mmCIF file of the C-alpha atoms, coordinates in Angstrom:
data_MODEL
# 
_entry.id   MODEL 
# 
loop_
_atom_site.group_PDB 
_atom_site.id 
_atom_site.type_symbol 
_atom_site.label_atom_id 
_atom_site.label_alt_id 
_atom_site.label_comp_id 
_atom_site.label_asym_id 
_atom_site.label_entity_id 
_atom_site.label_seq_id 
_atom_site.pdbx_PDB_ins_code 
_atom_site.Cartn_x 
_atom_site.Cartn_y 
_atom_site.Cartn_z 
_atom_site.occupancy 
_atom_site.B_iso_or_equiv 
_atom_site.pdbx_formal_charge 
_atom_site.auth_seq_id 
_atom_site.auth_comp_id 
_atom_site.auth_asym_id 
_atom_site.auth_atom_id 
_atom_site.pdbx_PDB_model_num 
ATOM 1   C CA . UNK A 1 1   ? 13.883  16.613 -43.703 1.00 0.00 ? 1   UNK A CA 1 
ATOM 2   C CA . UNK A 1 2   ? 10.402  17.887 -43.000 1.00 0.00 ? 2   UNK A CA 1 
ATOM 3   C CA . UNK A 1 3   ? 9.382   18.179 -39.344 1.00 0.00 ? 3   UNK A CA 1 
ATOM 4   C CA . UNK A 1 4   ? 7.005   15.527 -38.052 1.00 0.00 ? 4   UNK A CA 1 
ATOM 5   C CA . UNK A 1 5   ? 3.333   16.387 -38.124 1.00 0.00 ? 5   UNK A CA 1 
ATOM 6   C CA . UNK A 1 6   ? 1.930   17.252 -34.688 1.00 0.00 ? 6   UNK A CA 1 
ATOM 7   C CA . UNK A 1 7   ? 0.237   14.371 -32.921 1.00 0.00 ? 7   UNK A CA 1 
ATOM 8   C CA . UNK A 1 8   ? -3.389  14.962 -32.055 1.00 0.00 ? 8   UNK A CA 1 
ATOM 9   C CA . UNK A 1 9   ? -4.643  14.276 -28.531 1.00 0.00 ? 9   UNK A CA 1 
ATOM 10  C CA . UNK A 1 10  ? -8.242  13.523 -27.577 1.00 0.00 ? 10  UNK A CA 1 
ATOM 11  C CA . UNK A 1 11  ? -8.635  15.352 -24.275 1.00 0.00 ? 11  UNK A CA 1 
ATOM 12  C CA . UNK A 1 12  ? -12.060 13.791 -23.702 1.00 0.00 ? 12  UNK A CA 1 
ATOM 13  C CA . UNK A 1 13  ? -10.824 10.186 -23.831 1.00 0.00 ? 13  UNK A CA 1 
ATOM 14  C CA . UNK A 1 14  ? -11.843 8.334  -20.692 1.00 0.00 ? 14  UNK A CA 1 
ATOM 15  C CA . UNK A 1 15  ? -13.322 11.441 -19.077 1.00 0.00 ? 15  UNK A CA 1 
ATOM 16  C CA . UNK A 1 16  ? -16.708 11.462 -17.362 1.00 0.00 ? 16  UNK A CA 1 
ATOM 17  C CA . UNK A 1 17  ? -19.497 13.847 -18.281 1.00 0.00 ? 17  UNK A CA 1 
ATOM 18  C CA . UNK A 1 18  ? -23.017 14.753 -17.281 1.00 0.00 ? 18  UNK A CA 1 
ATOM 19  C CA . UNK A 1 19  ? -25.966 14.725 -19.654 1.00 0.00 ? 19  UNK A CA 1 
ATOM 20  C CA . UNK A 1 20  ? -29.272 16.483 -19.090 1.00 0.00 ? 20  UNK A CA 1 
ATOM 21  C CA . UNK A 1 21  ? -32.392 16.543 -21.265 1.00 0.00 ? 21  UNK A CA 1 
ATOM 22  C CA . UNK A 1 22  ? -34.461 19.712 -21.438 1.00 0.00 ? 22  UNK A CA 1 
ATOM 23  C CA . UNK A 1 23  ? -37.683 17.909 -20.477 1.00 0.00 ? 23  UNK A CA 1 
ATOM 24  C CA . UNK A 1 24  ? -36.236 15.721 -17.714 1.00 0.00 ? 24  UNK A CA 1 
ATOM 25  C CA . UNK A 1 25  ? -35.102 17.727 -14.702 1.00 0.00 ? 25  UNK A CA 1 
ATOM 26  C CA . UNK A 1 26  ? -32.850 15.462 -12.698 1.00 0.00 ? 26  UNK A CA 1 
ATOM 27  C CA . UNK A 1 27  ? -34.035 12.295 -14.447 1.00 0.00 ? 27  UNK A CA 1 
ATOM 28  C CA . UNK A 1 28  ? -31.303 10.025 -15.893 1.00 0.00 ? 28  UNK A CA 1 
ATOM 29  C CA . UNK A 1 29  ? -31.001 10.093 -19.674 1.00 0.00 ? 29  UNK A CA 1 
ATOM 30  C CA . UNK A 1 30  ? -31.576 6.762  -21.333 1.00 0.00 ? 30  UNK A CA 1 
ATOM 31  C CA . UNK A 1 31  ? -29.717 5.389  -24.312 1.00 0.00 ? 31  UNK A CA 1 
ATOM 32  C CA . UNK A 1 32  ? -32.140 2.713  -25.479 1.00 0.00 ? 32  UNK A CA 1 
ATOM 33  C CA . UNK A 1 33  ? -32.824 0.702  -22.322 1.00 0.00 ? 33  UNK A CA 1 
ATOM 34  C CA . UNK A 1 34  ? -29.555 1.727  -20.652 1.00 0.00 ? 34  UNK A CA 1 
ATOM 35  C CA . UNK A 1 35  ? -28.939 4.781  -18.487 1.00 0.00 ? 35  UNK A CA 1 
ATOM 36  C CA . UNK A 1 36  ? -26.046 6.877  -19.764 1.00 0.00 ? 36  UNK A CA 1 
ATOM 37  C CA . UNK A 1 37  ? -23.936 7.234  -16.625 1.00 0.00 ? 37  UNK A CA 1 
ATOM 38  C CA . UNK A 1 38  ? -21.484 9.573  -18.316 1.00 0.00 ? 38  UNK A CA 1 
ATOM 39  C CA . UNK A 1 39  ? -19.145 7.153  -20.034 1.00 0.00 ? 39  UNK A CA 1 
ATOM 40  C CA . UNK A 1 40  ? -20.676 5.943  -23.325 1.00 0.00 ? 40  UNK A CA 1 
ATOM 41  C CA . UNK A 1 41  ? -19.450 8.918  -25.359 1.00 0.00 ? 41  UNK A CA 1 
ATOM 42  C CA . UNK A 1 42  ? -15.847 8.909  -24.137 1.00 0.00 ? 42  UNK A CA 1 
ATOM 43  C CA . UNK A 1 43  ? -15.015 5.202  -23.858 1.00 0.00 ? 43  UNK A CA 1 
ATOM 44  C CA . UNK A 1 44  ? -13.387 4.904  -27.289 1.00 0.00 ? 44  UNK A CA 1 
ATOM 45  C CA . UNK A 1 45  ? -16.018 2.508  -28.636 1.00 0.00 ? 45  UNK A CA 1 
ATOM 46  C CA . UNK A 1 46  ? -17.060 3.409  -32.172 1.00 0.00 ? 46  UNK A CA 1 
ATOM 47  C CA . UNK A 1 47  ? -19.630 0.694  -32.618 1.00 0.00 ? 47  UNK A CA 1 
ATOM 48  C CA . UNK A 1 48  ? -23.378 0.547  -32.321 1.00 0.00 ? 48  UNK A CA 1 
ATOM 49  C CA . UNK A 1 49  ? -25.375 -2.534 -31.409 1.00 0.00 ? 49  UNK A CA 1 
ATOM 50  C CA . UNK A 1 50  ? -26.645 -2.618 -34.994 1.00 0.00 ? 50  UNK A CA 1 
ATOM 51  C CA . UNK A 1 51  ? -24.605 -1.895 -38.128 1.00 0.00 ? 51  UNK A CA 1 
ATOM 52  C CA . UNK A 1 52  ? -24.922 1.709  -39.244 1.00 0.00 ? 52  UNK A CA 1 
ATOM 53  C CA . UNK A 1 53  ? -26.098 3.027  -35.873 1.00 0.00 ? 53  UNK A CA 1 
ATOM 54  C CA . UNK A 1 54  ? -24.254 5.143  -33.333 1.00 0.00 ? 54  UNK A CA 1 
ATOM 55  C CA . UNK A 1 55  ? -23.395 3.782  -29.912 1.00 0.00 ? 55  UNK A CA 1 
ATOM 56  C CA . UNK A 1 56  ? -25.540 6.391  -28.167 1.00 0.00 ? 56  UNK A CA 1 
ATOM 57  C CA . UNK A 1 57  ? -29.054 7.353  -29.206 1.00 0.00 ? 57  UNK A CA 1 
ATOM 58  C CA . UNK A 1 58  ? -30.875 9.930  -27.088 1.00 0.00 ? 58  UNK A CA 1 
ATOM 59  C CA . UNK A 1 59  ? -34.570 9.939  -27.938 1.00 0.00 ? 59  UNK A CA 1 
ATOM 60  C CA . UNK A 1 60  ? -37.221 12.621 -27.903 1.00 0.00 ? 60  UNK A CA 1 
ATOM 61  C CA . UNK A 1 61  ? -38.568 15.019 -30.513 1.00 0.00 ? 61  UNK A CA 1 
ATOM 62  C CA . UNK A 1 62  ? -37.716 18.724 -30.101 1.00 0.00 ? 62  UNK A CA 1 
ATOM 63  C CA . UNK A 1 63  ? -35.587 18.009 -27.010 1.00 0.00 ? 63  UNK A CA 1 
ATOM 64  C CA . UNK A 1 64  ? -32.228 19.552 -26.182 1.00 0.00 ? 64  UNK A CA 1 
ATOM 65  C CA . UNK A 1 65  ? -29.591 17.281 -24.653 1.00 0.00 ? 65  UNK A CA 1 
ATOM 66  C CA . UNK A 1 66  ? -26.810 19.109 -22.788 1.00 0.00 ? 66  UNK A CA 1 
ATOM 67  C CA . UNK A 1 67  ? -23.519 17.258 -22.354 1.00 0.00 ? 67  UNK A CA 1 
ATOM 68  C CA . UNK A 1 68  ? -20.911 18.782 -20.028 1.00 0.00 ? 68  UNK A CA 1 
ATOM 69  C CA . UNK A 1 69  ? -17.378 17.380 -20.067 1.00 0.00 ? 69  UNK A CA 1 
ATOM 70  C CA . UNK A 1 70  ? -14.687 18.033 -17.472 1.00 0.00 ? 70  UNK A CA 1 
ATOM 71  C CA . UNK A 1 71  ? -11.300 17.626 -19.154 1.00 0.00 ? 71  UNK A CA 1 
ATOM 72  C CA . UNK A 1 72  ? -9.557  17.504 -15.767 1.00 0.00 ? 72  UNK A CA 1 
ATOM 73  C CA . UNK A 1 73  ? -6.903  20.030 -16.832 1.00 0.00 ? 73  UNK A CA 1 
ATOM 74  C CA . UNK A 1 74  ? -7.235  23.431 -18.453 1.00 0.00 ? 74  UNK A CA 1 
ATOM 75  C CA . UNK A 1 75  ? -6.184  23.089 -22.078 1.00 0.00 ? 75  UNK A CA 1 
ATOM 76  C CA . UNK A 1 76  ? -4.995  25.984 -24.199 1.00 0.00 ? 76  UNK A CA 1 
ATOM 77  C CA . UNK A 1 77  ? -4.952  24.533 -27.704 1.00 0.00 ? 77  UNK A CA 1 
ATOM 78  C CA . UNK A 1 78  ? -8.329  22.933 -28.393 1.00 0.00 ? 78  UNK A CA 1 
ATOM 79  C CA . UNK A 1 79  ? -8.585  22.832 -32.171 1.00 0.00 ? 79  UNK A CA 1 
ATOM 80  C CA . UNK A 1 80  ? -11.871 21.048 -32.814 1.00 0.00 ? 80  UNK A CA 1 
ATOM 81  C CA . UNK A 1 81  ? -14.628 18.855 -31.474 1.00 0.00 ? 81  UNK A CA 1 
ATOM 82  C CA . UNK A 1 82  ? -15.698 15.707 -33.266 1.00 0.00 ? 82  UNK A CA 1 
ATOM 83  C CA . UNK A 1 83  ? -18.925 13.739 -32.922 1.00 0.00 ? 83  UNK A CA 1 
ATOM 84  C CA . UNK A 1 84  ? -17.557 10.490 -34.333 1.00 0.00 ? 84  UNK A CA 1 
ATOM 85  C CA . UNK A 1 85  ? -19.759 7.835  -35.901 1.00 0.00 ? 85  UNK A CA 1 
ATOM 86  C CA . UNK A 1 86  ? -22.941 9.902  -36.166 1.00 0.00 ? 86  UNK A CA 1 
ATOM 87  C CA . UNK A 1 87  ? -26.180 9.346  -38.051 1.00 0.00 ? 87  UNK A CA 1 
ATOM 88  C CA . UNK A 1 88  ? -27.382 12.386 -39.983 1.00 0.00 ? 88  UNK A CA 1 
ATOM 89  C CA . UNK A 1 89  ? -30.249 10.963 -42.020 1.00 0.00 ? 89  UNK A CA 1 
ATOM 90  C CA . UNK A 1 90  ? -33.949 10.201 -41.643 1.00 0.00 ? 90  UNK A CA 1 
ATOM 91  C CA . UNK A 1 91  ? -35.320 10.596 -38.131 1.00 0.00 ? 91  UNK A CA 1 
ATOM 92  C CA . UNK A 1 92  ? -31.727 10.553 -36.859 1.00 0.00 ? 92  UNK A CA 1 
ATOM 93  C CA . UNK A 1 93  ? -30.649 13.784 -38.503 1.00 0.00 ? 93  UNK A CA 1 
ATOM 94  C CA . UNK A 1 94  ? -27.795 15.220 -36.481 1.00 0.00 ? 94  UNK A CA 1 
ATOM 95  C CA . UNK A 1 95  ? -28.746 17.853 -33.939 1.00 0.00 ? 95  UNK A CA 1 
ATOM 96  C CA . UNK A 1 96  ? -27.976 21.554 -34.036 1.00 0.00 ? 96  UNK A CA 1 
ATOM 97  C CA . UNK A 1 97  ? -25.051 21.959 -31.636 1.00 0.00 ? 97  UNK A CA 1 
ATOM 98  C CA . UNK A 1 98  ? -24.157 24.945 -29.444 1.00 0.00 ? 98  UNK A CA 1 
ATOM 99  C CA . UNK A 1 99  ? -20.610 24.846 -28.056 1.00 0.00 ? 99  UNK A CA 1 
ATOM 100 C CA . UNK A 1 100 ? -19.699 26.622 -24.821 1.00 0.00 ? 100 UNK A CA 1 
ATOM 101 C CA . UNK A 1 101 ? -16.447 26.515 -22.854 1.00 0.00 ? 101 UNK A CA 1 
ATOM 102 C CA . UNK A 1 102 ? -15.295 27.450 -19.369 1.00 0.00 ? 102 UNK A CA 1 
ATOM 103 C CA . UNK A 1 103 ? -12.116 27.451 -17.306 1.00 0.00 ? 103 UNK A CA 1 
ATOM 104 C CA . UNK A 1 104 ? -13.864 27.336 -13.917 1.00 0.00 ? 104 UNK A CA 1 
ATOM 105 C CA . UNK A 1 105 ? -17.059 25.351 -14.541 1.00 0.00 ? 105 UNK A CA 1 
ATOM 106 C CA . UNK A 1 106 ? -19.257 28.296 -13.606 1.00 0.00 ? 106 UNK A CA 1 
ATOM 107 C CA . UNK A 1 107 ? -18.935 30.923 -16.312 1.00 0.00 ? 107 UNK A CA 1 
ATOM 108 C CA . UNK A 1 108 ? -19.353 29.633 -19.865 1.00 0.00 ? 108 UNK A CA 1 
ATOM 109 C CA . UNK A 1 109 ? -18.945 31.450 -23.149 1.00 0.00 ? 109 UNK A CA 1 
ATOM 110 C CA . UNK A 1 110 ? -20.174 30.409 -26.571 1.00 0.00 ? 110 UNK A CA 1 
ATOM 111 C CA . UNK A 1 111 ? -17.594 29.702 -29.268 1.00 0.00 ? 111 UNK A CA 1 
ATOM 112 C CA . UNK A 1 112 ? -18.266 29.555 -32.988 1.00 0.00 ? 112 UNK A CA 1 
ATOM 113 C CA . UNK A 1 113 ? -17.041 26.732 -35.181 1.00 0.00 ? 113 UNK A CA 1 
ATOM 114 C CA . UNK A 1 114 ? -17.213 25.583 -38.791 1.00 0.00 ? 114 UNK A CA 1 
ATOM 115 C CA . UNK A 1 115 ? -19.173 22.356 -39.186 1.00 0.00 ? 115 UNK A CA 1 
ATOM 116 C CA . UNK A 1 116 ? -18.020 19.658 -41.623 1.00 0.00 ? 116 UNK A CA 1 
ATOM 117 C CA . UNK A 1 117 ? -19.574 16.236 -42.216 1.00 0.00 ? 117 UNK A CA 1 
ATOM 118 C CA . UNK A 1 118 ? -17.111 13.529 -43.248 1.00 0.00 ? 118 UNK A CA 1 
ATOM 119 C CA . UNK A 1 119 ? -18.595 10.329 -44.663 1.00 0.00 ? 119 UNK A CA 1 
ATOM 120 C CA . UNK A 1 120 ? -17.183 7.118  -43.202 1.00 0.00 ? 120 UNK A CA 1 
ATOM 121 C CA . UNK A 1 121 ? -16.874 3.786  -44.965 1.00 0.00 ? 121 UNK A CA 1 
ATOM 122 C CA . UNK A 1 122 ? -19.481 2.472  -42.553 1.00 0.00 ? 122 UNK A CA 1 
ATOM 123 C CA . UNK A 1 123 ? -22.437 4.182  -44.263 1.00 0.00 ? 123 UNK A CA 1 
ATOM 124 C CA . UNK A 1 124 ? -24.610 5.934  -43.286 1.00 0.00 ? 124 UNK A CA 1 
ATOM 125 C CA . UNK A 1 125 ? -22.288 7.087  -40.494 1.00 0.00 ? 125 UNK A CA 1 
ATOM 126 C CA . UNK A 1 126 ? -20.380 10.375 -40.505 1.00 0.00 ? 126 UNK A CA 1 
ATOM 127 C CA . UNK A 1 127 ? -17.842 12.198 -38.387 1.00 0.00 ? 127 UNK A CA 1 
ATOM 128 C CA . UNK A 1 128 ? -19.401 15.584 -37.649 1.00 0.00 ? 128 UNK A CA 1 
ATOM 129 C CA . UNK A 1 129 ? -16.481 17.960 -37.091 1.00 0.00 ? 129 UNK A CA 1 
ATOM 130 C CA . UNK A 1 130 ? -16.606 21.429 -35.506 1.00 0.00 ? 130 UNK A CA 1 
ATOM 131 C CA . UNK A 1 131 ? -13.387 23.317 -36.318 1.00 0.00 ? 131 UNK A CA 1 
ATOM 132 C CA . UNK A 1 132 ? -12.457 26.459 -34.392 1.00 0.00 ? 132 UNK A CA 1 
ATOM 133 C CA . UNK A 1 133 ? -10.920 29.382 -36.262 1.00 0.00 ? 133 UNK A CA 1 
ATOM 134 C CA . UNK A 1 134 ? -8.352  29.775 -33.471 1.00 0.00 ? 134 UNK A CA 1 
ATOM 135 C CA . UNK A 1 135 ? -7.310  27.618 -30.535 1.00 0.00 ? 135 UNK A CA 1 
ATOM 136 C CA . UNK A 1 136 ? -9.759  27.536 -27.642 1.00 0.00 ? 136 UNK A CA 1 
ATOM 137 C CA . UNK A 1 137 ? -8.816  27.446 -23.945 1.00 0.00 ? 137 UNK A CA 1 
ATOM 138 C CA . UNK A 1 138 ? -11.062 25.379 -21.682 1.00 0.00 ? 138 UNK A CA 1 
ATOM 139 C CA . UNK A 1 139 ? -11.265 22.912 -18.851 1.00 0.00 ? 139 UNK A CA 1 
ATOM 140 C CA . UNK A 1 140 ? -14.999 22.366 -19.263 1.00 0.00 ? 140 UNK A CA 1 
ATOM 141 C CA . UNK A 1 141 ? -16.847 21.890 -22.538 1.00 0.00 ? 141 UNK A CA 1 
ATOM 142 C CA . UNK A 1 142 ? -20.639 22.140 -22.704 1.00 0.00 ? 142 UNK A CA 1 
ATOM 143 C CA . UNK A 1 143 ? -22.440 20.880 -25.796 1.00 0.00 ? 143 UNK A CA 1 
ATOM 144 C CA . UNK A 1 144 ? -26.143 21.556 -26.226 1.00 0.00 ? 144 UNK A CA 1 
ATOM 145 C CA . UNK A 1 145 ? -27.572 19.314 -28.914 1.00 0.00 ? 145 UNK A CA 1 
ATOM 146 C CA . UNK A 1 146 ? -31.048 20.431 -29.978 1.00 0.00 ? 146 UNK A CA 1 
ATOM 147 C CA . UNK A 1 147 ? -32.988 17.727 -31.760 1.00 0.00 ? 147 UNK A CA 1 
ATOM 148 C CA . UNK A 1 148 ? -35.134 18.555 -34.736 1.00 0.00 ? 148 UNK A CA 1 
ATOM 149 C CA . UNK A 1 149 ? -36.084 14.917 -35.229 1.00 0.00 ? 149 UNK A CA 1 
ATOM 150 C CA . UNK A 1 150 ? -36.763 11.948 -33.022 1.00 0.00 ? 150 UNK A CA 1 
ATOM 151 C CA . UNK A 1 151 ? -33.298 10.533 -32.234 1.00 0.00 ? 151 UNK A CA 1 
ATOM 152 C CA . UNK A 1 152 ? -29.877 12.109 -31.629 1.00 0.00 ? 152 UNK A CA 1 
ATOM 153 C CA . UNK A 1 153 ? -27.438 9.391  -32.677 1.00 0.00 ? 153 UNK A CA 1 
ATOM 154 C CA . UNK A 1 154 ? -23.650 9.467  -32.265 1.00 0.00 ? 154 UNK A CA 1 
ATOM 155 C CA . UNK A 1 155 ? -20.870 7.201  -30.999 1.00 0.00 ? 155 UNK A CA 1 
ATOM 156 C CA . UNK A 1 156 ? -18.092 9.264  -29.466 1.00 0.00 ? 156 UNK A CA 1 
ATOM 157 C CA . UNK A 1 157 ? -17.270 12.870 -28.552 1.00 0.00 ? 157 UNK A CA 1 
ATOM 158 C CA . UNK A 1 158 ? -13.648 13.863 -29.107 1.00 0.00 ? 158 UNK A CA 1 
ATOM 159 C CA . UNK A 1 159 ? -12.078 17.144 -27.938 1.00 0.00 ? 159 UNK A CA 1 
ATOM 160 C CA . UNK A 1 160 ? -8.943  17.501 -30.014 1.00 0.00 ? 160 UNK A CA 1 
ATOM 161 C CA . UNK A 1 161 ? -5.746  19.418 -29.275 1.00 0.00 ? 161 UNK A CA 1 
ATOM 162 C CA . UNK A 1 162 ? -1.999  18.827 -29.344 1.00 0.00 ? 162 UNK A CA 1 
ATOM 163 C CA . UNK A 1 163 ? -1.026  18.296 -25.725 1.00 0.00 ? 163 UNK A CA 1 
ATOM 164 C CA . UNK A 1 164 ? -0.653  21.881 -24.451 1.00 0.00 ? 164 UNK A CA 1 
ATOM 165 C CA . UNK A 1 165 ? -1.951  22.710 -20.998 1.00 0.00 ? 165 UNK A CA 1 
ATOM 166 C CA . UNK A 1 166 ? -2.025  25.664 -18.648 1.00 0.00 ? 166 UNK A CA 1 
ATOM 167 C CA . UNK A 1 167 ? -0.949  23.656 -15.620 1.00 0.00 ? 167 UNK A CA 1 
ATOM 168 C CA . UNK A 1 168 ? -2.996  21.176 -13.657 1.00 0.00 ? 168 UNK A CA 1 
ATOM 169 C CA . UNK A 1 169 ? -5.467  23.330 -11.772 1.00 0.00 ? 169 UNK A CA 1 
ATOM 170 C CA . UNK A 1 170 ? -7.210  20.412 -10.097 1.00 0.00 ? 170 UNK A CA 1 
ATOM 171 C CA . UNK A 1 171 ? -6.092  20.509 -6.472  1.00 0.00 ? 171 UNK A CA 1 
ATOM 172 C CA . UNK A 1 172 ? -5.589  17.234 -4.595  1.00 0.00 ? 172 UNK A CA 1 
ATOM 173 C CA . UNK A 1 173 ? -8.769  16.405 -2.735  1.00 0.00 ? 173 UNK A CA 1 
ATOM 174 C CA . UNK A 1 174 ? -10.769 18.997 -4.625  1.00 0.00 ? 174 UNK A CA 1 
ATOM 175 C CA . UNK A 1 175 ? -14.417 18.009 -4.814  1.00 0.00 ? 175 UNK A CA 1 
ATOM 176 C CA . UNK A 1 176 ? -16.154 19.814 -7.636  1.00 0.00 ? 176 UNK A CA 1 
ATOM 177 C CA . UNK A 1 177 ? -19.893 19.806 -8.155  1.00 0.00 ? 177 UNK A CA 1 
ATOM 178 C CA . UNK A 1 178 ? -20.655 17.636 -11.221 1.00 0.00 ? 178 UNK A CA 1 
ATOM 179 C CA . UNK A 1 179 ? -24.176 18.999 -11.480 1.00 0.00 ? 179 UNK A CA 1 
ATOM 180 C CA . UNK A 1 180 ? -22.915 22.051 -13.348 1.00 0.00 ? 180 UNK A CA 1 
ATOM 181 C CA . UNK A 1 181 ? -19.476 21.107 -14.534 1.00 0.00 ? 181 UNK A CA 1 
ATOM 182 C CA . UNK A 1 182 ? -19.148 17.351 -14.900 1.00 0.00 ? 182 UNK A CA 1 
ATOM 183 C CA . UNK A 1 183 ? -16.873 15.112 -12.848 1.00 0.00 ? 183 UNK A CA 1 
ATOM 184 C CA . UNK A 1 184 ? -13.210 15.448 -11.964 1.00 0.00 ? 184 UNK A CA 1 
ATOM 185 C CA . UNK A 1 185 ? -11.506 12.344 -13.239 1.00 0.00 ? 185 UNK A CA 1 
ATOM 186 C CA . UNK A 1 186 ? -7.847  11.420 -13.272 1.00 0.00 ? 186 UNK A CA 1 
ATOM 187 C CA . UNK A 1 187 ? -7.290  9.716  -16.591 1.00 0.00 ? 187 UNK A CA 1 
ATOM 188 C CA . UNK A 1 188 ? -4.543  9.014  -19.041 1.00 0.00 ? 188 UNK A CA 1 
ATOM 189 C CA . UNK A 1 189 ? -5.119  11.059 -22.164 1.00 0.00 ? 189 UNK A CA 1 
ATOM 190 C CA . UNK A 1 190 ? -5.327  8.789  -25.165 1.00 0.00 ? 190 UNK A CA 1 
ATOM 191 C CA . UNK A 1 191 ? -3.056  9.619  -28.066 1.00 0.00 ? 191 UNK A CA 1 
ATOM 192 C CA . UNK A 1 192 ? -4.677  9.393  -31.471 1.00 0.00 ? 192 UNK A CA 1 
ATOM 193 C CA . UNK A 1 193 ? -2.659  9.609  -34.678 1.00 0.00 ? 193 UNK A CA 1 
ATOM 194 C CA . UNK A 1 194 ? -4.324  11.604 -37.410 1.00 0.00 ? 194 UNK A CA 1 
ATOM 195 C CA . UNK A 1 195 ? -5.157  9.631  -40.543 1.00 0.00 ? 195 UNK A CA 1 
ATOM 196 C CA . UNK A 1 196 ? -6.368  12.630 -42.538 1.00 0.00 ? 196 UNK A CA 1 
ATOM 197 C CA . UNK A 1 197 ? -6.791  16.378 -42.422 1.00 0.00 ? 197 UNK A CA 1 
ATOM 198 C CA . UNK A 1 198 ? -10.271 16.286 -40.942 1.00 0.00 ? 198 UNK A CA 1 
ATOM 199 C CA . UNK A 1 199 ? -11.096 12.780 -39.741 1.00 0.00 ? 199 UNK A CA 1 
ATOM 200 C CA . UNK A 1 200 ? -9.859  12.364 -36.181 1.00 0.00 ? 200 UNK A CA 1 
ATOM 201 C CA . UNK A 1 201 ? -10.320 8.637  -35.987 1.00 0.00 ? 201 UNK A CA 1 
ATOM 202 C CA . UNK A 1 202 ? -11.482 6.345  -38.704 1.00 0.00 ? 202 UNK A CA 1 
ATOM 203 C CA . UNK A 1 203 ? -12.258 2.877  -37.437 1.00 0.00 ? 203 UNK A CA 1 
ATOM 204 C CA . UNK A 1 204 ? -14.042 0.041  -39.122 1.00 0.00 ? 204 UNK A CA 1 
ATOM 205 C CA . UNK A 1 205 ? -17.323 -1.023 -37.522 1.00 0.00 ? 205 UNK A CA 1 
ATOM 206 C CA . UNK A 1 206 ? -17.342 -4.798 -37.255 1.00 0.00 ? 206 UNK A CA 1 
# 
């Protein structure tokens, strides 16, 4: 009998994050008419207000949007990052993404990844997958998305591993500064079963 396939875990599920635009120092980032308070991209909702659109659309030509996630626990087996339900066409062509990781929220290092675009049934949406050549260790993940067109459109950010951790290094009562490293959040990590080799979650947009 073959051993069971490892179950993938989305370490970003339910976690808070900060988002900062390169031309808006300290100004909240808007998603349409709503301020993104650091929950739209990790709430598990793969559905835009209109069919074929991502849940989150950051606007602004030639603007970099920096998203910093605090996973709450240092993870040692991060395999890939997925921007689920993304638009990659027209003036919503998917941004160039720089991935940086940190274990302390202060010192970040860039990590390289192989980008793959997986077409979903809900055209013209794609899962944009960044696979790491080897497992990455991180508690904080910083994603700098540099727009080349008007709108950066995606639905969900997933940080995928298999449940390994290097111990909970969040001390009770610890108050970390979210300005640089996101927010400390106690959350139950959502378990996601893999439906294919690359697609992390494939859900039908109603």
